[in-house]
Amino acid sequence: MAITRRQFMQGLASVSAGAMLGPGLLMRAAEAAVSAEGSWKTTGSHWGAIKALVKGGKVAEIKPFEQDKYPTEMIKGVMGVIYNPSRIRYPMARIDWLKNRENSDRTQRGDNRFVRLTWDEALDLFYEELERVQTTHGPAALHHSTGWRQTGQVHSCGNHMARALGMHGNSVATIGDYSTGAAQGILPYVLGSTEVYSQGTSWPLILDNSKTIILWANDPVKNLQVGWNCETHESYEYLEQLKGKVADGSIRVISVDPVRSKTQNYLGCEQLYVNPMTDVPFMLGIAHTLYSENLYDKKFIETYALGFKDFIDYVMGETDDKVEKTPAWASAICGIDEDKIREFARLLASDRTQLLFGWAVQRQQHGEQPYWMGAVIATMLGQIGLPGGGISYAHHYSSIGVSASGASAPGAFPRNIDAGKEPKHPSMDYKGASSTIPIARWVDSILSPGEKIEYNGSEVTYPEIRMVVFSGCNPWHRHQDRNRMKKAYRKLETAVTIDFAWNATCRFSDLVLPACTQFERNDIDIYGSYSNRGLLAMHKLVDPLFHSRTDFDIFTELCRRFGRHEEYRRSMDEGQWLRHLYNACRDENQKAGFKMPEFEEFWEAGYVDFGAGKPWVRHADFREDPELNALGTPSGFIEISSRKIGRYGYDDCKAYPSWMEKAERSHGGPGSDKFPLWLQSVHPDNRLHSQMCESEEFRATYTVQGREPVFMGPEDAKARGIADGDLVRVFNDRGQLLAGAVVSDNFPPGVIRIQEGAWYGPEDASIGSLDTYGDPNTLTMDIGTSRLSQATSANTCLVDMEKFKGAAPAVTSFGGPIEVEV
Ligand SMILES: Nc1nc2c(c(=O)[nH]1)N[C@H]1C(S)=C(S)[C@@H](COP(=O)(O)OP(=O)(O)OC[C@H]3O[C@@H](n4cnc5c(=O)[nH]c(N)nc54)[C@H](O)[C@@H]3O)O[C@H]1N2
Ligand SMILES: Nc1nc2c(c(=O)[nH]1)N[C@H]1C(S)=C(S)[C@@H](COP(=O)(O)OP(=O)(O)OC[C@H]3O[C@@H](n4cnc5c(=O)[nH]c(N)nc54)[C@H](O)[C@@H]3O)O[C@H]1N2
Ligand SMILES: [Mo]
């Protein structure tokens, strides 16, 4: 079945036929004649809005967008996202799957041997598999998912996949996300909304009113570099002002974190070291002090909250474990001196205090508890709804805290099947299994079909998933415990991935379709993320490289195979969708008094700015009138204890926030005698998850001997004879990896860091094989946070490490598949 040159040419022909669908739109700016000097185009990304110089059909230079006053280093990596040896060039199929399909030898998955296909062959195979699975097994056998797909509303690739597959048949849906699953589980019971994706109190009001700011497990200087839309980094202006206020002593900032964070180093603020995963005992000690020293706001609690007594009985040791949660008790677990706990509690109560929580602390076992406890402390302080007081769970994310302009954002290419239409295979027969599962439990579902788990007051029965389709996510970075995933993939019949980068998800797939990057298509998106500061024209910089195509084209052509491509794209091409979304947004905004020019004028200018929004205080309305502006909790009030959760009877999420020991925990906790080091896998300073890891020159700026860095403190390094720059093997009972040592004073004893998103590169396809590059999820644990949220527990993870001796295997993560012929 070797691909002939004729078939190859046919493949090419089908690409241009697809590209010619519908009437083309001539875009003056984008199509501007390419002169010798080239032309500057506007576009944007999660890393920032940018300008790109395009010369002779190639991107020659990237610079920040004129409205971005605090651009990130990461835009230096953008060019390498377009041009790199890991780009997917052609549709590819795993060799044994191509021969034997659902009866293939799945132990070969991961050996990276693939056969090149034409687009027609690949899309026929994709379609045949969908047909087979829907006809033979029904919707319970198909699962698809997306994630941090690149910016742009016309081409939002998850929507394209969901709509096309949804028009074909039903599938196993998911609830929650990897970012804030535990928060989304608990906070609706406590504060009435998930809080994490809501606008927060505006920075200027925090800067004017707060006397103390607590950064709790929060590194905004690192994490605000990327945004969900085209980021323009307005938050950094406020962080700069905060730095000034720390220096002149007008605001005291304390970072509660086991690690000296980038933000702490930037602000020059204090750190309060806490043992990993022991924030809850620390907080219980604070609550004990506030209560016993009468420093809490009784009136606020009476007016705005319920369930204080049940909680305080637990704190005072009158119920449950009958242990009084004194600062001395807390100190023994969290490692903070008991007097310091008291001092800290008094400081919080002494004046206006803003608590700013990050998310890593809920991405661990029982991750609901520190979030609930945070709300309880904020309630005891009585400052919720005041400027510069109360609690925020999102000021480190996507420009939250920068006032929203108030303008409307554009819509997107629809994700759902049109109203009134039915899928080709309308069956809703999930064969007794659930049609929706918590997002991080899909591997469990493959491994244990039919098993029942508890989830948020209900029961979930795992469906028997036989086929997965991923686009805009990289589960072989995102999900925990690689070797467990390998076992699950041995049960899976078919895995399809649509991506532009040949990452580990492609390596472990059966069929891989090359999408183009966002820089190879025209689009629009807002800039400023949550501030919705303006609308950005995303000019196509270059044509799709190699045989790649837009997700729009790929799924149009898939739908053509069952005769519904016109319905899919509503008979509009890219240019028509652009205008359609722009004009709808313009109409909305015109009504609200925001001026937007005609499309052509906007496209040429590259953006329209909506102006800065008005400062705003989160929960001020609730504070003003708790009856009229009741919270979305069962009672409408803040729920310090929750009767509803109590009725679920979960031992891992009780009726009030409580301390529960972890499955593994460093600093004397369970498992630390065998694996003494806590591995935290925080979000990368120099990537967006796994995106940009492929960018070669940029990667070389942070790798150590070509490997992902493992950060460690001098004591742990010395105890193991490890020096800065050494190759290190990091391991536990779940897996092993190679990484390069970076020894830094930012890390205390017992704490090491490997940033998530490092590309998995196993030495071979076997279970347990050494990861040659340093993906921390080779080592993490795949358990739910609790029965309430069933979210990820990536940050509950113990390991040990040693200096690597001998000949180091080459890194296998990059450079694409091994091309073979049938
Ligand atoms: N250990 C550990 N693991 C974690 C975390 C952690 O803290 N620790 N964090 C978790 C969190 S919060 C998150 S959000 C997840 C992130 O997990 P993901 O969202 O899976 O991460 P990304 O690396 O952004 O993957 C996006 C993929 O989509 C592809 N892509 C981008 N744009 C397009 C497009 O337009 N078309 C197509 N077809 N493909 C596209 C990219 O090339 C990339 O492979 O990771 C989670 N995993
Ligand atoms: N540069 C960059 N920015 C990003 C992303 C990215 O990939 N790159 N991803 C974005 C996404 S999708 C998300 S979800 C957010 C993630 O945002 P977060 O989840 O808040 O970020 P992390 O960087 O994982 O962790 C933040 C801090 O938590 C601390 N920490 C971890 N565990 C504990 C603990 O047990 N106790 C205490 N007190 N502190 C702890 C870490 O030391 C770290 O300083 O970031 C967003 N921003
Ligand atoms: Mo996330």
PDB file of N, CA and C and ligand atoms in Angstrom, residues 46 146-151 155-158 177-180 359-360 363 470-480 482 497-501 503 505 513-518 521 551 554-555 680-683 688-692 694 754-757 759 775-777 780 792 794-795, ligand 1:
ATOM      1  N   HIS A  46      -2.579  33.505  22.816  1.00  0.00           N
ATOM      2  CA  HIS A  46      -2.652  33.452  24.285  1.00  0.00           C
ATOM      3  C   HIS A  46      -1.447  34.152  24.912  1.00  0.00           C
ATOM      4  N   THR A 146     -11.539  18.899  24.095  1.00  0.00           N
ATOM      5  CA  THR A 146     -10.670  19.982  23.644  1.00  0.00           C
ATOM      6  C   THR A 146     -10.046  20.659  24.857  1.00  0.00           C
ATOM      7  N   GLY A 147      -9.211  21.652  24.642  1.00  0.00           N
ATOM      8  CA  GLY A 147      -8.551  22.336  25.750  1.00  0.00           C
ATOM      9  C   GLY A 147      -8.132  23.732  25.325  1.00  0.00           C
ATOM     10  N   TRP A 148      -6.862  24.046  25.537  1.00  0.00           N
ATOM     11  CA  TRP A 148      -6.371  25.400  25.257  1.00  0.00           C
ATOM     12  C   TRP A 148      -6.098  25.614  23.771  1.00  0.00           C
ATOM     13  N   ARG A 149      -7.088  25.363  22.952  1.00  0.00           N
ATOM     14  CA  ARG A 149      -6.990  25.637  21.511  1.00  0.00           C
ATOM     15  C   ARG A 149      -6.564  27.088  21.318  1.00  0.00           C
ATOM     16  N   GLN A 150      -5.866  27.365  20.212  1.00  0.00           N
ATOM     17  CA  GLN A 150      -5.363  28.719  19.990  1.00  0.00           C
ATOM     18  C   GLN A 150      -6.516  29.712  19.846  1.00  0.00           C
ATOM     19  N   THR A 151      -6.184  30.979  19.919  1.00  0.00           N
ATOM     20  CA  THR A 151      -7.207  32.025  19.920  1.00  0.00           C
ATOM     21  C   THR A 151      -7.860  32.170  18.547  1.00  0.00           C
ATOM     22  N   HIS A 155     -12.275  30.084  14.035  1.00  0.00           N
ATOM     23  CA  HIS A 155     -11.600  28.793  13.893  1.00  0.00           C
ATOM     24  C   HIS A 155     -11.502  27.996  15.186  1.00  0.00           C
ATOM     25  N   SER A 156     -12.137  28.456  16.255  1.00  0.00           N
ATOM     26  CA  SER A 156     -12.048  27.777  17.545  1.00  0.00           C
ATOM     27  C   SER A 156     -12.192  26.266  17.331  1.00  0.00           C
ATOM     28  N   CYS A 157     -11.070  25.561  17.420  1.00  0.00           N
ATOM     29  CA  CYS A 157     -11.059  24.202  16.861  1.00  0.00           C
ATOM     30  C   CYS A 157     -11.913  23.225  17.638  1.00  0.00           C
ATOM     31  N   GLY A 158     -12.055  23.450  18.944  1.00  0.00           N
ATOM     32  CA  GLY A 158     -12.914  22.566  19.729  1.00  0.00           C
ATOM     33  C   GLY A 158     -14.360  22.652  19.246  1.00  0.00           C
ATOM     34  N   ASP A 177     -13.247  21.154  34.426  1.00  0.00           N
ATOM     35  CA  ASP A 177     -12.020  21.255  33.643  1.00  0.00           C
ATOM     36  C   ASP A 177     -10.805  20.944  34.512  1.00  0.00           C
ATOM     37  N   TYR A 178      -9.653  20.878  33.886  1.00  0.00           N
ATOM     38  CA  TYR A 178      -8.434  20.518  34.619  1.00  0.00           C
ATOM     39  C   TYR A 178      -7.948  21.674  35.485  1.00  0.00           C
ATOM     40  N   SER A 179      -8.364  22.888  35.163  1.00  0.00           N
ATOM     41  CA  SER A 179      -7.851  24.073  35.844  1.00  0.00           C
ATOM     42  C   SER A 179      -8.408  24.205  37.249  1.00  0.00           C
ATOM     43  N   THR A 180      -9.729  24.131  37.349  1.00  0.00           N
ATOM     44  CA  THR A 180     -10.397  24.543  38.585  1.00  0.00           C
ATOM     45  C   THR A 180     -11.511  23.582  38.982  1.00  0.00           C
ATOM     46  N   TRP A 359      -4.724  28.784  41.998  1.00  0.00           N
ATOM     47  CA  TRP A 359      -5.498  27.556  41.769  1.00  0.00           C
ATOM     48  C   TRP A 359      -4.754  26.246  42.075  1.00  0.00           C
ATOM     49  N   ALA A 360      -3.426  26.283  42.175  1.00  0.00           N
ATOM     50  CA  ALA A 360      -2.684  25.021  42.325  1.00  0.00           C
ATOM     51  C   ALA A 360      -3.095  24.283  43.596  1.00  0.00           C
ATOM     52  N   ARG A 363      -5.705  21.932  43.022  1.00  0.00           N
ATOM     53  CA  ARG A 363      -5.381  20.840  42.103  1.00  0.00           C
ATOM     54  C   ARG A 363      -4.597  19.787  42.884  1.00  0.00           C
ATOM     55  N   PHE A 470      -9.298  13.901  19.868  1.00  0.00           N
ATOM     56  CA  PHE A 470      -8.812  15.081  20.568  1.00  0.00           C
ATOM     57  C   PHE A 470      -8.397  16.154  19.574  1.00  0.00           C
ATOM     58  N   SER A 471      -8.844  17.365  19.837  1.00  0.00           N
ATOM     59  CA  SER A 471      -8.417  18.498  19.028  1.00  0.00           C
ATOM     60  C   SER A 471      -8.313  19.707  19.939  1.00  0.00           C
ATOM     61  N   GLY A 472      -7.185  20.402  19.906  1.00  0.00           N
ATOM     62  CA  GLY A 472      -7.028  21.580  20.761  1.00  0.00           C
ATOM     63  C   GLY A 472      -6.710  21.220  22.193  1.00  0.00           C
ATOM     64  N   CYS A 473      -6.332  19.966  22.442  1.00  0.00           N
ATOM     65  CA  CYS A 473      -5.820  19.601  23.762  1.00  0.00           C
ATOM     66  C   CYS A 473      -4.746  18.542  23.574  1.00  0.00           C
ATOM     67  N   ASN A 474      -3.956  18.362  24.603  1.00  0.00           N
ATOM     68  CA  ASN A 474      -2.855  17.406  24.545  1.00  0.00           C
ATOM     69  C   ASN A 474      -2.914  16.520  25.783  1.00  0.00           C
ATOM     70  N   PRO A 475      -3.832  15.534  25.777  1.00  0.00           N
ATOM     71  CA  PRO A 475      -4.034  14.713  26.975  1.00  0.00           C
ATOM     72  C   PRO A 475      -2.770  14.004  27.451  1.00  0.00           C
ATOM     73  N   TRP A 476      -1.822  13.759  26.547  1.00  0.00           N
ATOM     74  CA  TRP A 476      -0.575  13.108  26.962  1.00  0.00           C
ATOM     75  C   TRP A 476       0.406  14.114  27.556  1.00  0.00           C
ATOM     76  N   HIS A 477      -0.071  15.316  27.836  1.00  0.00           N
ATOM     77  CA  HIS A 477       0.582  16.222  28.785  1.00  0.00           C
ATOM     78  C   HIS A 477      -0.410  16.470  29.920  1.00  0.00           C
ATOM     79  N   ARG A 478      -1.660  16.749  29.559  1.00  0.00           N
ATOM     80  CA  ARG A 478      -2.655  17.281  30.493  1.00  0.00           C
ATOM     81  C   ARG A 478      -3.018  16.306  31.604  1.00  0.00           C
ATOM     82  N   HIS A 479      -3.149  15.036  31.234  1.00  0.00           N
ATOM     83  CA  HIS A 479      -3.665  14.082  32.208  1.00  0.00           C
ATOM     84  C   HIS A 479      -2.545  13.496  33.069  1.00  0.00           C
ATOM     85  N   GLN A 480      -2.915  12.958  34.213  1.00  0.00           N
ATOM     86  CA  GLN A 480      -1.935  12.453  35.169  1.00  0.00           C
ATOM     87  C   GLN A 480      -1.622  10.975  34.899  1.00  0.00           C
ATOM     88  N   ARG A 482       1.186   8.786  33.253  1.00  0.00           N
ATOM     89  CA  ARG A 482       1.398   8.248  31.902  1.00  0.00           C
ATOM     90  C   ARG A 482       1.296   6.738  31.802  1.00  0.00           C
ATOM     91  N   THR A 497      -6.311  12.216  16.540  1.00  0.00           N
ATOM     92  CA  THR A 497      -5.868  13.525  17.031  1.00  0.00           C
ATOM     93  C   THR A 497      -5.758  14.507  15.872  1.00  0.00           C
ATOM     94  N   ILE A 498      -6.261  15.709  16.112  1.00  0.00           N
ATOM     95  CA  ILE A 498      -6.105  16.790  15.145  1.00  0.00           C
ATOM     96  C   ILE A 498      -5.267  17.847  15.843  1.00  0.00           C
ATOM     97  N   ASP A 499      -4.105  18.141  15.314  1.00  0.00           N
ATOM     98  CA  ASP A 499      -3.187  19.081  15.963  1.00  0.00           C
ATOM     99  C   ASP A 499      -2.232  19.593  14.896  1.00  0.00           C
ATOM    100  N   PHE A 500      -1.392  20.568  15.252  1.00  0.00           N
ATOM    101  CA  PHE A 500      -0.353  20.982  14.306  1.00  0.00           C
ATOM    102  C   PHE A 500       1.035  20.582  14.804  1.00  0.00           C
ATOM    103  N   ALA A 501       1.098  20.099  16.050  1.00  0.00           N
ATOM    104  CA  ALA A 501       2.382  19.764  16.648  1.00  0.00           C
ATOM    105  C   ALA A 501       2.387  18.281  16.997  1.00  0.00           C
ATOM    106  N   ASN A 503       2.994  16.005  19.178  1.00  0.00           N
ATOM    107  CA  ASN A 503       3.316  15.762  20.588  1.00  0.00           C
ATOM    108  C   ASN A 503       2.998  14.308  20.942  1.00  0.00           C
ATOM    109  N   THR A 505       0.477  13.013  22.354  1.00  0.00           N
ATOM    110  CA  THR A 505      -0.886  12.582  22.044  1.00  0.00           C
ATOM    111  C   THR A 505      -0.943  12.042  20.618  1.00  0.00           C
ATOM    112  N   LEU A 513      -4.356  14.040  12.094  1.00  0.00           N
ATOM    113  CA  LEU A 513      -4.670  14.967  11.002  1.00  0.00           C
ATOM    114  C   LEU A 513      -3.981  16.306  11.264  1.00  0.00           C
ATOM    115  N   PRO A 514      -3.254  16.823  10.273  1.00  0.00           N
ATOM    116  CA  PRO A 514      -2.516  18.074  10.492  1.00  0.00           C
ATOM    117  C   PRO A 514      -3.368  19.324  10.316  1.00  0.00           C
ATOM    118  N   ALA A 515      -3.672  19.982  11.423  1.00  0.00           N
ATOM    119  CA  ALA A 515      -4.301  21.301  11.346  1.00  0.00           C
ATOM    120  C   ALA A 515      -3.194  22.321  11.092  1.00  0.00           C
ATOM    121  N   CYS A 516      -3.567  23.518  10.665  1.00  0.00           N
ATOM    122  CA  CYS A 516      -2.560  24.583  10.584  1.00  0.00           C
ATOM    123  C   CYS A 516      -2.589  25.370  11.881  1.00  0.00           C
ATOM    124  N   THR A 517      -1.613  26.220  12.093  1.00  0.00           N
ATOM    125  CA  THR A 517      -1.621  27.052  13.299  1.00  0.00           C
ATOM    126  C   THR A 517      -2.543  28.240  13.086  1.00  0.00           C
ATOM    127  N   GLN A 518      -2.785  28.968  14.148  1.00  0.00           N
ATOM    128  CA  GLN A 518      -3.634  30.154  14.054  1.00  0.00           C
ATOM    129  C   GLN A 518      -3.017  31.217  13.155  1.00  0.00           C
ATOM    130  N   ARG A 521      -4.359  31.395   9.243  1.00  0.00           N
ATOM    131  CA  ARG A 521      -5.788  31.578   8.935  1.00  0.00           C
ATOM    132  C   ARG A 521      -6.217  32.965   9.424  1.00  0.00           C
ATOM    133  N   ASP A 551      -8.898  23.736  10.745  1.00  0.00           N
ATOM    134  CA  ASP A 551      -9.867  22.807  11.348  1.00  0.00           C
ATOM    135  C   ASP A 551     -11.212  22.953  10.645  1.00  0.00           C
ATOM    136  N   ILE A 554     -11.035  20.893   7.567  1.00  0.00           N
ATOM    137  CA  ILE A 554     -10.975  19.458   7.896  1.00  0.00           C
ATOM    138  C   ILE A 554     -12.374  18.935   8.218  1.00  0.00           C
ATOM    139  N   PHE A 555     -13.092  19.672   9.075  1.00  0.00           N
ATOM    140  CA  PHE A 555     -14.401  19.156   9.487  1.00  0.00           C
ATOM    141  C   PHE A 555     -15.479  19.400   8.442  1.00  0.00           C
ATOM    142  N   GLN A 680       5.976  19.472  42.818  1.00  0.00           N
ATOM    143  CA  GLN A 680       4.897  20.354  42.362  1.00  0.00           C
ATOM    144  C   GLN A 680       5.085  20.563  40.865  1.00  0.00           C
ATOM    145  N   SER A 681       3.979  20.472  40.124  1.00  0.00           N
ATOM    146  CA  SER A 681       4.056  20.650  38.664  1.00  0.00           C
ATOM    147  C   SER A 681       3.233  21.873  38.300  1.00  0.00           C
ATOM    148  N   VAL A 682       3.791  23.024  38.599  1.00  0.00           N
ATOM    149  CA  VAL A 682       3.081  24.293  38.378  1.00  0.00           C
ATOM    150  C   VAL A 682       3.079  24.627  36.891  1.00  0.00           C
ATOM    151  N   HIS A 683       2.418  25.722  36.569  1.00  0.00           N
ATOM    152  CA  HIS A 683       2.320  26.144  35.169  1.00  0.00           C
ATOM    153  C   HIS A 683       3.610  26.823  34.731  1.00  0.00           C
ATOM    154  N   LEU A 688       2.847  27.920  27.326  1.00  0.00           N
ATOM    155  CA  LEU A 688       1.460  27.729  27.721  1.00  0.00           C
ATOM    156  C   LEU A 688       1.284  26.213  27.734  1.00  0.00           C
ATOM    157  N   HIS A 689       1.308  25.634  28.918  1.00  0.00           N
ATOM    158  CA  HIS A 689       1.241  24.180  29.041  1.00  0.00           C
ATOM    159  C   HIS A 689       2.298  23.546  28.123  1.00  0.00           C
ATOM    160  N   SER A 690       1.798  22.708  27.183  1.00  0.00           N
ATOM    161  CA  SER A 690       2.750  22.052  26.285  1.00  0.00           C
ATOM    162  C   SER A 690       2.981  22.877  25.027  1.00  0.00           C
ATOM    163  N   GLN A 691       2.242  23.975  24.889  1.00  0.00           N
ATOM    164  CA  GLN A 691       2.356  24.765  23.662  1.00  0.00           C
ATOM    165  C   GLN A 691       3.591  25.637  23.725  1.00  0.00           C
ATOM    166  N   MET A 692       4.402  25.546  22.709  1.00  0.00           N
ATOM    167  CA  MET A 692       5.653  26.270  22.559  1.00  0.00           C
ATOM    168  C   MET A 692       6.842  25.435  23.029  1.00  0.00           C
ATOM    169  N   GLU A 694       7.659  22.931  21.548  1.00  0.00           N
ATOM    170  CA  GLU A 694       8.260  22.533  20.280  1.00  0.00           C
ATOM    171  C   GLU A 694       9.133  23.641  19.679  1.00  0.00           C
ATOM    172  N   ILE A 754       8.818  20.516  38.643  1.00  0.00           N
ATOM    173  CA  ILE A 754       8.958  20.349  37.188  1.00  0.00           C
ATOM    174  C   ILE A 754       7.692  20.954  36.599  1.00  0.00           C
ATOM    175  N   GLN A 755       7.843  21.890  35.699  1.00  0.00           N
ATOM    176  CA  GLN A 755       6.683  22.594  35.180  1.00  0.00           C
ATOM    177  C   GLN A 755       5.879  21.694  34.244  1.00  0.00           C
ATOM    178  N   GLU A 756       4.547  21.750  34.375  1.00  0.00           N
ATOM    179  CA  GLU A 756       3.677  20.954  33.502  1.00  0.00           C
ATOM    180  C   GLU A 756       3.877  21.364  32.037  1.00  0.00           C
ATOM    181  N   GLY A 757       3.514  20.466  31.143  1.00  0.00           N
ATOM    182  CA  GLY A 757       3.551  20.790  29.717  1.00  0.00           C
ATOM    183  C   GLY A 757       4.815  20.343  29.006  1.00  0.00           C
ATOM    184  N   TRP A 759       7.087  18.042  27.059  1.00  0.00           N
ATOM    185  CA  TRP A 759       6.649  16.980  26.125  1.00  0.00           C
ATOM    186  C   TRP A 759       7.150  15.603  26.545  1.00  0.00           C
ATOM    187  N   ASP A 775       8.420  15.045  31.477  1.00  0.00           N
ATOM    188  CA  ASP A 775       7.002  15.368  31.675  1.00  0.00           C
ATOM    189  C   ASP A 775       6.614  14.977  33.107  1.00  0.00           C
ATOM    190  N   PRO A 776       6.242  15.939  33.955  1.00  0.00           N
ATOM    191  CA  PRO A 776       5.946  15.597  35.357  1.00  0.00           C
ATOM    192  C   PRO A 776       4.779  14.631  35.505  1.00  0.00           C
ATOM    193  N   ASN A 777       3.890  14.595  34.511  1.00  0.00           N
ATOM    194  CA  ASN A 777       2.760  13.672  34.624  1.00  0.00           C
ATOM    195  C   ASN A 777       3.159  12.213  34.391  1.00  0.00           C
ATOM    196  N   THR A 780       2.865  11.784  38.371  1.00  0.00           N
ATOM    197  CA  THR A 780       1.729  12.219  39.190  1.00  0.00           C
ATOM    198  C   THR A 780       0.701  11.116  39.374  1.00  0.00           C
ATOM    199  N   THR A 792      -8.808  16.826  39.252  1.00  0.00           N
ATOM    200  CA  THR A 792      -7.444  16.279  39.251  1.00  0.00           C
ATOM    201  C   THR A 792      -6.719  16.570  40.563  1.00  0.00           C
ATOM    202  N   ALA A 794      -3.166  16.619  40.635  1.00  0.00           N
ATOM    203  CA  ALA A 794      -1.797  16.610  40.102  1.00  0.00           C
ATOM    204  C   ALA A 794      -0.752  17.008  41.129  1.00  0.00           C
ATOM    205  N   ASN A 795      -1.103  17.898  42.051  1.00  0.00           N
ATOM    206  CA  ASN A 795      -0.094  18.388  42.998  1.00  0.00           C
ATOM    207  C   ASN A 795       0.035  17.542  44.258  1.00  0.00           C
TER     208      ASN A 795
HETATM  209  N1  LIG B   1       0.804  17.888  36.416  1.00  0.00           N
HETATM  210  C1  LIG B   1      -0.013  18.847  36.010  1.00  0.00           C
HETATM  211  N2  LIG B   1      -0.813  18.629  34.946  1.00  0.00           N
HETATM  212  C2  LIG B   1      -1.656  19.589  34.534  1.00  0.00           C
HETATM  213  C3  LIG B   1      -1.715  20.830  35.212  1.00  0.00           C
HETATM  214  C4  LIG B   1      -0.860  21.032  36.333  1.00  0.00           C
HETATM  215  O1  LIG B   1      -0.884  22.098  36.985  1.00  0.00           O
HETATM  216  N3  LIG B   1      -0.020  20.020  36.687  1.00  0.00           N
HETATM  217  N4  LIG B   1      -2.575  21.795  34.781  1.00  0.00           N
HETATM  218  C5  LIG B   1      -3.766  21.363  34.081  1.00  0.00           C
HETATM  219  C6  LIG B   1      -4.440  22.519  33.489  1.00  0.00           C
HETATM  220  S1  LIG B   1      -4.905  23.749  34.561  1.00  0.00           S
HETATM  221  C7  LIG B   1      -4.736  22.612  32.183  1.00  0.00           C
HETATM  222  S2  LIG B   1      -5.686  23.933  31.632  1.00  0.00           S
HETATM  223  C8  LIG B   1      -4.343  21.550  31.244  1.00  0.00           C
HETATM  224  C9  LIG B   1      -3.967  22.090  29.862  1.00  0.00           C
HETATM  225  O2  LIG B   1      -4.019  21.050  28.963  1.00  0.00           O
HETATM  226  P1  LIG B   1      -4.213  21.283  27.390  1.00  0.00           P
HETATM  227  O3  LIG B   1      -5.269  22.282  27.117  1.00  0.00           O
HETATM  228  O4  LIG B   1      -4.359  19.924  26.821  1.00  0.00           O
HETATM  229  O5  LIG B   1      -2.779  21.891  27.051  1.00  0.00           O
HETATM  230  P2  LIG B   1      -2.087  22.536  25.797  1.00  0.00           P
HETATM  231  O6  LIG B   1      -0.666  22.195  25.899  1.00  0.00           O
HETATM  232  O7  LIG B   1      -2.438  23.961  25.726  1.00  0.00           O
HETATM  233  O8  LIG B   1      -2.691  21.723  24.579  1.00  0.00           O
HETATM  234  C10 LIG B   1      -3.340  22.295  23.502  1.00  0.00           C
HETATM  235  C11 LIG B   1      -3.079  21.443  22.280  1.00  0.00           C
HETATM  236  O9  LIG B   1      -3.925  21.899  21.223  1.00  0.00           O
HETATM  237  C12 LIG B   1      -3.166  22.124  20.053  1.00  0.00           C
HETATM  238  N5  LIG B   1      -3.836  23.214  19.331  1.00  0.00           N
HETATM  239  C13 LIG B   1      -3.793  24.525  19.627  1.00  0.00           C
HETATM  240  N6  LIG B   1      -4.528  25.233  18.762  1.00  0.00           N
HETATM  241  C14 LIG B   1      -5.075  24.358  17.906  1.00  0.00           C
HETATM  242  C15 LIG B   1      -5.943  24.518  16.786  1.00  0.00           C
HETATM  243  O10 LIG B   1      -6.351  25.604  16.418  1.00  0.00           O
HETATM  244  N7  LIG B   1      -6.304  23.379  16.132  1.00  0.00           N
HETATM  245  C16 LIG B   1      -5.903  22.145  16.534  1.00  0.00           C
HETATM  246  N8  LIG B   1      -6.367  21.106  15.867  1.00  0.00           N
HETATM  247  N9  LIG B   1      -5.071  21.982  17.596  1.00  0.00           N
HETATM  248  C17 LIG B   1      -4.662  23.066  18.264  1.00  0.00           C
HETATM  249  C18 LIG B   1      -1.766  22.477  20.546  1.00  0.00           C
HETATM  250  O11 LIG B   1      -0.790  22.248  19.574  1.00  0.00           O
HETATM  251  C19 LIG B   1      -1.639  21.572  21.771  1.00  0.00           C
HETATM  252  O12 LIG B   1      -1.143  20.307  21.422  1.00  0.00           O
HETATM  253  O13 LIG B   1      -3.240  20.813  31.787  1.00  0.00           O
HETATM  254  C20 LIG B   1      -3.531  20.257  33.055  1.00  0.00           C
HETATM  255  N10 LIG B   1      -2.456  19.368  33.466  1.00  0.00           N
END
